CSV table of C-alpha atoms and ligand atoms in Angstrom, one decimal:
chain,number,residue,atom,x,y,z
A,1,UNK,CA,99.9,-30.6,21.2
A,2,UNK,CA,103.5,-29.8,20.4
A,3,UNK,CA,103.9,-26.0,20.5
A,4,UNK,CA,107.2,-24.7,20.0
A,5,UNK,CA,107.1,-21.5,21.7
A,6,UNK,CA,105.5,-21.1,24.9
A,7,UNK,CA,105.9,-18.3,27.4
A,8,UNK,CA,104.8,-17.7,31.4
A,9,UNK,CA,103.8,-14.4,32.8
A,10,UNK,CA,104.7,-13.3,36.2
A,11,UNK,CA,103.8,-10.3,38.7
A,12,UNK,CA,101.4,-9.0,40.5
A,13,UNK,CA,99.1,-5.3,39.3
A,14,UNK,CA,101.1,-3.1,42.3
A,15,UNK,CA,103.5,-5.4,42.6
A,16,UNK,CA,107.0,-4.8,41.7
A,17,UNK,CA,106.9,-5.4,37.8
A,18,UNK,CA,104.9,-7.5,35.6
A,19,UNK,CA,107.3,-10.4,34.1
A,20,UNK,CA,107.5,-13.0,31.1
A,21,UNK,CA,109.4,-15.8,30.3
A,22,UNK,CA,109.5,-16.9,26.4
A,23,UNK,CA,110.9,-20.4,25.4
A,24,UNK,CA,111.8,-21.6,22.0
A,25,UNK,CA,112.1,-18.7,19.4
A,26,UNK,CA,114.1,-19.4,16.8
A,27,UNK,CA,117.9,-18.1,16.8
A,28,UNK,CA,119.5,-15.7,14.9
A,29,UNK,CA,116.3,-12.9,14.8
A,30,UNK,CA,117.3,-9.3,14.8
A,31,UNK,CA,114.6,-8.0,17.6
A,32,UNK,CA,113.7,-4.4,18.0
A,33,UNK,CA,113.1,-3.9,21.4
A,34,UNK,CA,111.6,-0.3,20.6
A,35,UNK,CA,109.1,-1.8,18.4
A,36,UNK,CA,108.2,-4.4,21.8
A,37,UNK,CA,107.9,-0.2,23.5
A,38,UNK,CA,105.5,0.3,20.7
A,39,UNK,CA,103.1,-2.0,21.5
A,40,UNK,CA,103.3,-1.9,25.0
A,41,UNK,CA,102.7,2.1,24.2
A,42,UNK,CA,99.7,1.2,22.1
A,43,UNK,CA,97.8,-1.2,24.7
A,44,UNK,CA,97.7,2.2,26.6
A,45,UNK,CA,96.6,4.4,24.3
A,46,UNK,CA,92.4,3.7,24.9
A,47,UNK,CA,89.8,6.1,26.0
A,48,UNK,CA,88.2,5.0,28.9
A,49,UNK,CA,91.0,4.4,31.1
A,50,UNK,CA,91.2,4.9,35.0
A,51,UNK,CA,94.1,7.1,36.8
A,52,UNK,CA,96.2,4.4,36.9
A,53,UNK,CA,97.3,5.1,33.0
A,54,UNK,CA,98.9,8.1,34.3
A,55,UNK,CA,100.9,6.6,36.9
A,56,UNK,CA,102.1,4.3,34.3
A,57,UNK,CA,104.6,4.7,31.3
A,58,UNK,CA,105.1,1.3,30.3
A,59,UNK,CA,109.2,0.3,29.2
A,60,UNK,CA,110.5,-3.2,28.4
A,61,UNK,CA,114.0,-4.2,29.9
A,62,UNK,CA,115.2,-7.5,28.4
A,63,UNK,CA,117.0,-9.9,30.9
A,64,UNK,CA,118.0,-12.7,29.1
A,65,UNK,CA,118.2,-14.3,25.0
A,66,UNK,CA,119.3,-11.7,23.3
A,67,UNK,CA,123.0,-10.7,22.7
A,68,UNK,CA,123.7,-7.3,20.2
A,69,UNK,CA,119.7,-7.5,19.6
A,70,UNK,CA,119.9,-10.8,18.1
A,71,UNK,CA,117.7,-13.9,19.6
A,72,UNK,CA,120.3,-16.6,21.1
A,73,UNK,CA,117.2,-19.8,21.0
A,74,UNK,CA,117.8,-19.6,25.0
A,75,UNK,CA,114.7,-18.0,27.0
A,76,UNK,CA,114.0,-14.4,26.5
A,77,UNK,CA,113.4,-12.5,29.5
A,78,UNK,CA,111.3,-9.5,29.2
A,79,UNK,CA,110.7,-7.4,32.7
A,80,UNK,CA,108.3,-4.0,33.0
A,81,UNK,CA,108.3,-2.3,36.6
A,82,UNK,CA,105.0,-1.3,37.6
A,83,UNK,CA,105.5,2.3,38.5
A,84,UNK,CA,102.5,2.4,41.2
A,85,UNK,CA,104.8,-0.7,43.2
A,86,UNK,CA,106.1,2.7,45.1
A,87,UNK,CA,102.8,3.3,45.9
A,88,UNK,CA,101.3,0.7,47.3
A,89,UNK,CA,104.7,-1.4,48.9
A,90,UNK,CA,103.7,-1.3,52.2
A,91,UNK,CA,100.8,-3.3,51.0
A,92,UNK,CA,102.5,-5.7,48.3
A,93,UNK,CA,106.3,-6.0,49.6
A,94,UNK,CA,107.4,-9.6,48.1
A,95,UNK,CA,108.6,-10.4,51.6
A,96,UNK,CA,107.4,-8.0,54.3
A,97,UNK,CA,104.2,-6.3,53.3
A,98,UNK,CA,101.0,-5.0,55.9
A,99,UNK,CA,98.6,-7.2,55.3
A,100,UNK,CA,96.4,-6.5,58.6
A,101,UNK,CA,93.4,-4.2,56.3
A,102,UNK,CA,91.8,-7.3,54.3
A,103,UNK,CA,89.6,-6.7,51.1
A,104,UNK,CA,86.7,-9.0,52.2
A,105,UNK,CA,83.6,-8.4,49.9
A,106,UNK,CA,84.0,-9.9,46.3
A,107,UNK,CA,82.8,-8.1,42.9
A,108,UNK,CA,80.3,-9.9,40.9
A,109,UNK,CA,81.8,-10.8,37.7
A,110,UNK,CA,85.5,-10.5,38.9
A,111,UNK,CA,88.0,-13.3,40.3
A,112,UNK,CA,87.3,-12.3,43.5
A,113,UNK,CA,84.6,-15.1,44.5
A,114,UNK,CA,86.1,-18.3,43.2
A,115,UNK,CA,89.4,-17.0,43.7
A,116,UNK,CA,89.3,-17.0,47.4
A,117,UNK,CA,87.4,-20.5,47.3
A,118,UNK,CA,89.8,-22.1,45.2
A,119,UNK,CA,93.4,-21.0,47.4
A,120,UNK,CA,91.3,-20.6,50.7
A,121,UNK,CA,92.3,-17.0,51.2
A,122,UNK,CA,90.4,-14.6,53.8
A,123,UNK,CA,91.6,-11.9,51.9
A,124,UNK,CA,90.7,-10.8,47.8
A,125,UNK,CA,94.0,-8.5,47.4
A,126,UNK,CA,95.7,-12.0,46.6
A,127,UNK,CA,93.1,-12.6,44.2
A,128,UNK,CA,92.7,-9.4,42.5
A,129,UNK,CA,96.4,-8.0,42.1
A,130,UNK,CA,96.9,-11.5,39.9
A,131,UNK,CA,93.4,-11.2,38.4
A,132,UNK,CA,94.0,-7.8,37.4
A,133,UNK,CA,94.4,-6.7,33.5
A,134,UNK,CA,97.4,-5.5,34.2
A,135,UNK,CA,98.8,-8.8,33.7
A,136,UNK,CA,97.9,-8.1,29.8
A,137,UNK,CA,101.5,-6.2,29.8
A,138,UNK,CA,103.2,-9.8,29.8
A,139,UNK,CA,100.9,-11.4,27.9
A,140,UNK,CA,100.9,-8.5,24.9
A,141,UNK,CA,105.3,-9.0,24.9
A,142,UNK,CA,105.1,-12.6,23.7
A,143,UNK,CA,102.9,-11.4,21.2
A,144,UNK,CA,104.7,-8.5,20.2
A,145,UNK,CA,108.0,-10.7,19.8
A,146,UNK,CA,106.5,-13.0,17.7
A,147,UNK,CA,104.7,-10.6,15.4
A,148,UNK,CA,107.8,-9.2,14.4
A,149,UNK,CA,109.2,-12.1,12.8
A,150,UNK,CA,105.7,-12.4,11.1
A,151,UNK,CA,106.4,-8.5,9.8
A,152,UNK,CA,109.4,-9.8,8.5
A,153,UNK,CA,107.5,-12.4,6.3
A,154,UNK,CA,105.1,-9.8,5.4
A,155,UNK,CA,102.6,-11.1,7.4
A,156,UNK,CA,100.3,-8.2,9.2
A,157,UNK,CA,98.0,-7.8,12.1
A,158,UNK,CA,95.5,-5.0,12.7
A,159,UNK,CA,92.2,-4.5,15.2
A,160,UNK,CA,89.8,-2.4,15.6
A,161,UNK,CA,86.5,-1.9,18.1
A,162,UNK,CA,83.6,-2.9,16.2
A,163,UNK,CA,80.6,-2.5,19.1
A,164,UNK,CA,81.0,-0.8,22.3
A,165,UNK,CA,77.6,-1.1,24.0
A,166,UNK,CA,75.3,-1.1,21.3
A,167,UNK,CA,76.9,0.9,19.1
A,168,UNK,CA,78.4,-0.4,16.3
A,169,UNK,CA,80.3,-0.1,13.1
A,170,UNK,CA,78.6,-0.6,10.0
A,171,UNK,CA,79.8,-3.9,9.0
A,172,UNK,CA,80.5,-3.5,5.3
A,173,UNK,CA,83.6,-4.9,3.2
A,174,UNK,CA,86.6,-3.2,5.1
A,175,UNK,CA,90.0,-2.9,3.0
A,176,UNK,CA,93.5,-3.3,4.6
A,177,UNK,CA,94.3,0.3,4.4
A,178,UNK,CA,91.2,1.7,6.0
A,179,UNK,CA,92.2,-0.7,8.8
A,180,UNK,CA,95.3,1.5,9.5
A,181,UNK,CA,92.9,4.1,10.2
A,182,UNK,CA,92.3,2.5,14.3
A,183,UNK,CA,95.7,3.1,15.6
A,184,UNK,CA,94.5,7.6,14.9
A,185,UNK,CA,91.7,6.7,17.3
A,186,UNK,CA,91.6,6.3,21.0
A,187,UNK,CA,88.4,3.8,21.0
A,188,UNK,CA,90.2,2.1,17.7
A,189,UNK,CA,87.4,3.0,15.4
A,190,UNK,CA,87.8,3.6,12.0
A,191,UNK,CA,84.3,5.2,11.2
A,192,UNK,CA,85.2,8.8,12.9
A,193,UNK,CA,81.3,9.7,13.8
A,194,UNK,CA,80.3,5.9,15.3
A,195,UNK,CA,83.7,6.7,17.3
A,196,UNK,CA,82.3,9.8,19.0
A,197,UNK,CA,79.3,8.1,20.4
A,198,UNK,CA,81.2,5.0,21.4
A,199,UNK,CA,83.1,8.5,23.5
A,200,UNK,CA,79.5,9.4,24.9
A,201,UNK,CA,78.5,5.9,25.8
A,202,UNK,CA,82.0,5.7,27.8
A,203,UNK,CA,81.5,9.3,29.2
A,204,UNK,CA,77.9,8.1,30.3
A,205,UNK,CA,78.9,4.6,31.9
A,206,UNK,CA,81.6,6.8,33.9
A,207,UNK,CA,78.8,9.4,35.6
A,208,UNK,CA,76.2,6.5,36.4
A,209,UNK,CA,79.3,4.6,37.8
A,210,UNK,CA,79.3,2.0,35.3
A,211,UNK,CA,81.4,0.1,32.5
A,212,UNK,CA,80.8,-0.9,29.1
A,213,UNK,CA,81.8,-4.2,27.1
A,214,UNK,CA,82.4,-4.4,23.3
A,215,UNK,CA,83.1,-6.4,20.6
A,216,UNK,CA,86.3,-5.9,18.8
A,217,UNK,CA,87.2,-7.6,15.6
A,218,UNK,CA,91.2,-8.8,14.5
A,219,UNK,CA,92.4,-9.3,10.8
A,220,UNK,CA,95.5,-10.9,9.6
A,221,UNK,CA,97.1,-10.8,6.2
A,222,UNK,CA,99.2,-12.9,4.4
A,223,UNK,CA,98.5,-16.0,5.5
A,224,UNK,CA,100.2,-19.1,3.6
A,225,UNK,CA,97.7,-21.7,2.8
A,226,UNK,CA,97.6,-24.8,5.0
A,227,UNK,CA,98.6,-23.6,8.5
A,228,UNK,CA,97.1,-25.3,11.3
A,229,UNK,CA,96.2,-28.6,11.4
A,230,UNK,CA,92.7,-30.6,10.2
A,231,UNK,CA,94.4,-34.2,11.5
A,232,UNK,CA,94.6,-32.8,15.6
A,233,UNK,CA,92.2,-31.1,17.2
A,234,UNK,CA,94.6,-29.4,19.3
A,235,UNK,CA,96.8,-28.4,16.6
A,236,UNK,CA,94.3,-26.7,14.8
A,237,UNK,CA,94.7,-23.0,14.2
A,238,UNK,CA,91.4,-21.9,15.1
A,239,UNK,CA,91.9,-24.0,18.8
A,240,UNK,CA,94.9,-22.5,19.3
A,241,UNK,CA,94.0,-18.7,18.3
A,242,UNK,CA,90.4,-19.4,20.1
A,243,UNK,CA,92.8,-20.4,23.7
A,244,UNK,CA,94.9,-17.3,23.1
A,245,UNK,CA,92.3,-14.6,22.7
A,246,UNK,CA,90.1,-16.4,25.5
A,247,UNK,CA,93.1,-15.9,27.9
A,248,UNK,CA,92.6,-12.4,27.9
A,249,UNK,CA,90.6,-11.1,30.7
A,250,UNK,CA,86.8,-10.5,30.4
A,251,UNK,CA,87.2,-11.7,27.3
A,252,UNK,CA,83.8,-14.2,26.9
A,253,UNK,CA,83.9,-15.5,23.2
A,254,UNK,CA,85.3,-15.8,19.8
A,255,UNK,CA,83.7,-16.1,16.5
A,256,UNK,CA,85.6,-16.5,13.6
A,257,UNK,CA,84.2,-14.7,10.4
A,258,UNK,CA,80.6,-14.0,10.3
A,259,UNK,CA,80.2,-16.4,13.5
A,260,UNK,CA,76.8,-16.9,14.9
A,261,UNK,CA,75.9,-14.7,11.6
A,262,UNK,CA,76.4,-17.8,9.8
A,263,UNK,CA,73.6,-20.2,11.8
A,264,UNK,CA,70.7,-18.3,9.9
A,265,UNK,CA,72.3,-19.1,6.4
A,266,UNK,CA,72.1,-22.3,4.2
A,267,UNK,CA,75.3,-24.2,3.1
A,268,UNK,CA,75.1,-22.2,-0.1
A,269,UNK,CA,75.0,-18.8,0.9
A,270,UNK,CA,77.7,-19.4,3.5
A,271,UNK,CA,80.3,-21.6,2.1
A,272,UNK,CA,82.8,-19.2,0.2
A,273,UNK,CA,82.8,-20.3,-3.7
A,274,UNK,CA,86.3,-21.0,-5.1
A,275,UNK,CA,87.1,-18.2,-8.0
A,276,UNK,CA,90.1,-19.4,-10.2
A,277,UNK,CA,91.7,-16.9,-12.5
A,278,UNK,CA,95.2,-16.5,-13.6
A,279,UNK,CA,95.9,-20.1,-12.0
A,280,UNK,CA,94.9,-17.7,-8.6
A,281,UNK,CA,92.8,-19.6,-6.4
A,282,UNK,CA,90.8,-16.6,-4.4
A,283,UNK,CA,86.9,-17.0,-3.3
A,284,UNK,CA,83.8,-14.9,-3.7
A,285,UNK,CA,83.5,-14.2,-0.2
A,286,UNK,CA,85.2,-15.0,3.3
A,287,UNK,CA,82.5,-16.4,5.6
A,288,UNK,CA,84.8,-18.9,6.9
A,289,UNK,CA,87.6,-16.0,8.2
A,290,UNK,CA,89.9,-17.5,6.3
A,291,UNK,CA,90.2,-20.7,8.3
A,292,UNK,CA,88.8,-24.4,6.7
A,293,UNK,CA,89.5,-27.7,8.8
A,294,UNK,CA,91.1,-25.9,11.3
A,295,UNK,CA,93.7,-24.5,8.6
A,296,UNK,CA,94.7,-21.2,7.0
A,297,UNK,CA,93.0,-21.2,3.3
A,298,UNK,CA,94.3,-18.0,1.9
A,299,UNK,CA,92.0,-15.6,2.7
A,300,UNK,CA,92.4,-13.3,5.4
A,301,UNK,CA,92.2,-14.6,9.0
A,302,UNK,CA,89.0,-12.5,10.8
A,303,UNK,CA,87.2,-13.0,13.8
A,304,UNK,CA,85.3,-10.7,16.5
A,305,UNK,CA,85.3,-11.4,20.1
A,306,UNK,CA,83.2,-10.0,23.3
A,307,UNK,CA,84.7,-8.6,25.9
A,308,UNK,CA,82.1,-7.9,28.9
A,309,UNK,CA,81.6,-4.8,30.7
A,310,UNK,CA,84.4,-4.5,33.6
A,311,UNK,CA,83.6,-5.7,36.7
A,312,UNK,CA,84.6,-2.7,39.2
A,313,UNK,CA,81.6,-0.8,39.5
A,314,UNK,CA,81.7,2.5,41.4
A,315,UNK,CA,78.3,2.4,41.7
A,316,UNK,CA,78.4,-1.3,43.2
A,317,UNK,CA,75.9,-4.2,42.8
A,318,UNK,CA,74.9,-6.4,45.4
A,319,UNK,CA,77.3,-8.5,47.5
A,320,UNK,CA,78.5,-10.2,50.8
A,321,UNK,CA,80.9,-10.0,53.4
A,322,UNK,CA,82.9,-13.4,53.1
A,323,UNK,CA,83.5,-13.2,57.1
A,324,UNK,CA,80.0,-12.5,58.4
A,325,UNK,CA,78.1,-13.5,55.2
A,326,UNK,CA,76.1,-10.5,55.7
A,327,UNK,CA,75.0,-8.6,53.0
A,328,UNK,CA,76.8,-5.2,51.8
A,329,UNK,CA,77.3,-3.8,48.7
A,330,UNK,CA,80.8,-5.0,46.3
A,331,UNK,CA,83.9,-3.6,47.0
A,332,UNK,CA,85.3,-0.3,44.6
A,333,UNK,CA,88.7,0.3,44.1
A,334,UNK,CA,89.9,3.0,41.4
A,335,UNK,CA,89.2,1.2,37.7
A,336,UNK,CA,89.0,1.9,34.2
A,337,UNK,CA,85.0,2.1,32.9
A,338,UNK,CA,86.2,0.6,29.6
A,339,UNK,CA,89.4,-1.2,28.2
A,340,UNK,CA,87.8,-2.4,25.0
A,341,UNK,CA,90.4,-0.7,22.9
A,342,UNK,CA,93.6,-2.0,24.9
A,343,UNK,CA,91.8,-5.6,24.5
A,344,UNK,CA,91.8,-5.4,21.1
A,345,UNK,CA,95.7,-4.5,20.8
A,346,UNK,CA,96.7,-7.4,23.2
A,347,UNK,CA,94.4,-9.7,20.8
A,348,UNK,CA,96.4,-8.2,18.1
A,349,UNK,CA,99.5,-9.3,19.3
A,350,UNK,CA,98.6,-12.5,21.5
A,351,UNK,CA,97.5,-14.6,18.3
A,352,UNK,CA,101.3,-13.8,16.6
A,353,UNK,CA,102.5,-16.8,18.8
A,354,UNK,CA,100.0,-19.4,17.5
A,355,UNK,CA,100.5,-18.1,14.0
A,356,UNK,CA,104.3,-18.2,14.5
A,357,UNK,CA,104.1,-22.1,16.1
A,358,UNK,CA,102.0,-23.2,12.8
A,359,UNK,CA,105.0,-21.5,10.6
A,360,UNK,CA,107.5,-23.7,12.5
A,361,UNK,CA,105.5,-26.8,12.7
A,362,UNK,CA,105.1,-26.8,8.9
A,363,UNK,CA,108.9,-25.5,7.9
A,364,UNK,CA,111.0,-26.0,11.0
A,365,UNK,CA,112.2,-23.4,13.3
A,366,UNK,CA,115.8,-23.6,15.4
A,367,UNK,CA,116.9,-21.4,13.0
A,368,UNK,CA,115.3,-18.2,11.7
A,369,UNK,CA,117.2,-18.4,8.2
A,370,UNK,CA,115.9,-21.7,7.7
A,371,UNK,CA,111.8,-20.7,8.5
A,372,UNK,CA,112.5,-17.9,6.5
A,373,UNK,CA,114.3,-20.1,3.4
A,374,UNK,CA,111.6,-22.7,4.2
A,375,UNK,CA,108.7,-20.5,3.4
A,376,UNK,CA,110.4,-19.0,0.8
A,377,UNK,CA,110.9,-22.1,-1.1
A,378,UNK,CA,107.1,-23.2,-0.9
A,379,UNK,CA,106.3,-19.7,-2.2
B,401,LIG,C1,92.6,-3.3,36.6
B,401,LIG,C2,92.4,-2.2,37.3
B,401,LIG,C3,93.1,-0.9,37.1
B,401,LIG,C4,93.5,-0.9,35.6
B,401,LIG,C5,94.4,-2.2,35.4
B,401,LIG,C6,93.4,-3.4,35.4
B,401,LIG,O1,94.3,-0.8,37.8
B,401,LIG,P1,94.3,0.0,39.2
B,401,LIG,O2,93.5,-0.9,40.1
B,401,LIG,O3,95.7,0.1,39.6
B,401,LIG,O4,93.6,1.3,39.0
B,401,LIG,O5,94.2,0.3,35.3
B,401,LIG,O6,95.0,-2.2,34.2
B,401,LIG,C7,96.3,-1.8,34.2
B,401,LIG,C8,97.0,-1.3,35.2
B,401,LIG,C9,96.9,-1.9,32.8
B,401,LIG,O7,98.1,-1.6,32.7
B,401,LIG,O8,96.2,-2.3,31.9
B,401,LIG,C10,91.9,-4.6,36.9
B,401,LIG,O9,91.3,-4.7,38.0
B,401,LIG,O10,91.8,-5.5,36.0
């Protein structure tokens, strides 16, 4: 695997600031770092949310690779404080923090188990504060930078929540416009009466002190034909998008176009015809989500993904104490009962880099004037 862009995240949830590193975009980009606000903005914007949405307001400084707003092909450094660090430093201080009051009994279905097993820690606030979905701020910024040289080839994103509990949207052809129609809704539904019971199944969930999972589903446009790879596993576009969105916490699959839909169908009724006309090729339907081999085929890219209810449960299942082994039940901190809607913009966003990498692999990408001549030219 040979990936031309590739990025680290730092920071802790109450720690100073969440952090990212991005290496290898191409030089000579014109970035708006307001658009980079936008999206941070957006991930915030779902119902559902715990206090700690209020606490923060979400701002991108930029450290390093950019001069006069324009990408230098040295690393770009993007930084956002955590707001709540002045809350909780005596607790997470980088260097001199009081760390005598231990978290010691682990939430099913969180880090918090195999965490402390893995480092050998006798405390879970060094598990949790890195565990945390706070660390989606980093990842979303990679994305976010990387989309917007994808807007400038005219290539577009969107997501929306299809299934929150078992409510779901009608699944009927959807058309590019009505897909705008998420970013007016706080659970990032499009149908307006689905939307206000996926509202009462949250509002539920919160008074039996519970969370709800989802399904959300992301859509690209624009796609030239061929991207990806059917000669490398790891090269394929499918792997690739598949690691990205899988990276994202309490995320616990991927399908790409009708998914496990497609098991109950015979090779006829799934594969999508080829439909020639005009010397256009198009097909008669896209099963496949627009990926064939691994590779873009034209069609728009489209899969769902599941993201399980949240772990933090303020009415708390059943667990241990790690120092006596007794039993007691899970630890409760202040959390969100559902982040479906933020998941879905950081999905949004995270598969821009993977999309951006197969771009560059195919038509080179030191310089952003070349990608940009380079895909002209096969156009
Ligand atoms: C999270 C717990 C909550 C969420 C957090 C993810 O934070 P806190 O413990 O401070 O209330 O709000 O998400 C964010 C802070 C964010 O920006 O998305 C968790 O345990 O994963």
């Amino acid at each position: 695997m040979n990936e031309a862009i590739t990025y680290i995240t730092g920071g802790e949830s109450h720690g100073p600031a969440m952090t990212t590193i991005i290496r290898g975009l191409p030089a000579g980009f014109t970035l708006n770092v307001e658009q980079l606000n936008y999206q941070l903005w957006r991930r915030q914007q779902g119902y559902g949310r715990g206090g700690r949405m209020k606490i923060e307001k979400d701002r991108v400084a930029v450290l390093s690779g950019l001069r006069n707003s324009m990408t230098l092909g040295s690393p770009l450094t993007l930084m956002v404080q955590n707001n709540d660090f002045r809350n909780w430093q005596k607790k997470m201080d980088p260097v001199e923090a009081d760390v005598s009051e231990k978290v010691r009994v682990p939430r099913p279905g969180h880090a918090d188990y195999p965490g402390i097993v893995k480092y050998g820690f006798d405390d879970i606030r060094n598990v949790l504060e890195r565990a945390s979905a706070r660390e989606t701020v980093a990842r979303i910024l990679p994305g976010a930078v990387c989309r917007q040289f994808l807007e400038a080839l005219n290539i577009r994103l969107y997501s929306h929540v299809v299934q929150l509990g078992d409510i779901r949207v009608p699944r009927i052809g959807i058309e590019e416009e009505t897909l705008r129609l998420a970013d007016a809704s706080d659970l990032r539904c499009i149908d307006k009466v689905v939307g206000e019971e996926m509202r009462k199944e949250i509002e539920t969930a919160q008074k039996e002190g519970d969370s709800v999972g989802g399904v959300f589903q992301v859509l690209v446009y624009g796609l030239p034909v061929g991207l990806g790879s059917y000669v490398h596993w790891d090269d394929k576009l499918s792997s690739r998008i598949a690691a990205e969105i899988m990276g994202i916490q309490a995320v616990k699959g991927i399908a790409f176009g009708i998914g496990f839909d497609g098991a109950c169908l015979r090779g006829s009724q799934y594969h999508d015809a080829f439909d020639v006309s005009d010397k256009r090729v198009r097909r008669r339907s896209n099963h496949a989500g627009g990926l064939e081999g691994g590779m873009s085929n034209g069609e728009p890219l489209v899969f769902d993904a599941v993201m399980k209810p949240i772990p933090t449960l303020m009415k708390p299942l059943e667990s241990f104490d790690i120092g006596t082994l007794e039993p007691v039940d899970a630890h409760k901190e202040r959390t969100d009962s559902c982040a479906l809607p933020a998941a879905s913009v950081v999905a949004e966003n995270v598969i821009a880099r993977p999309i951006l990498n197969a771009l560059i692999a195919r038509f080179g990408g030191d310089r952003w004037e070349d990608l940009k001549q380079g895909i002209a030219e096969h156009d």
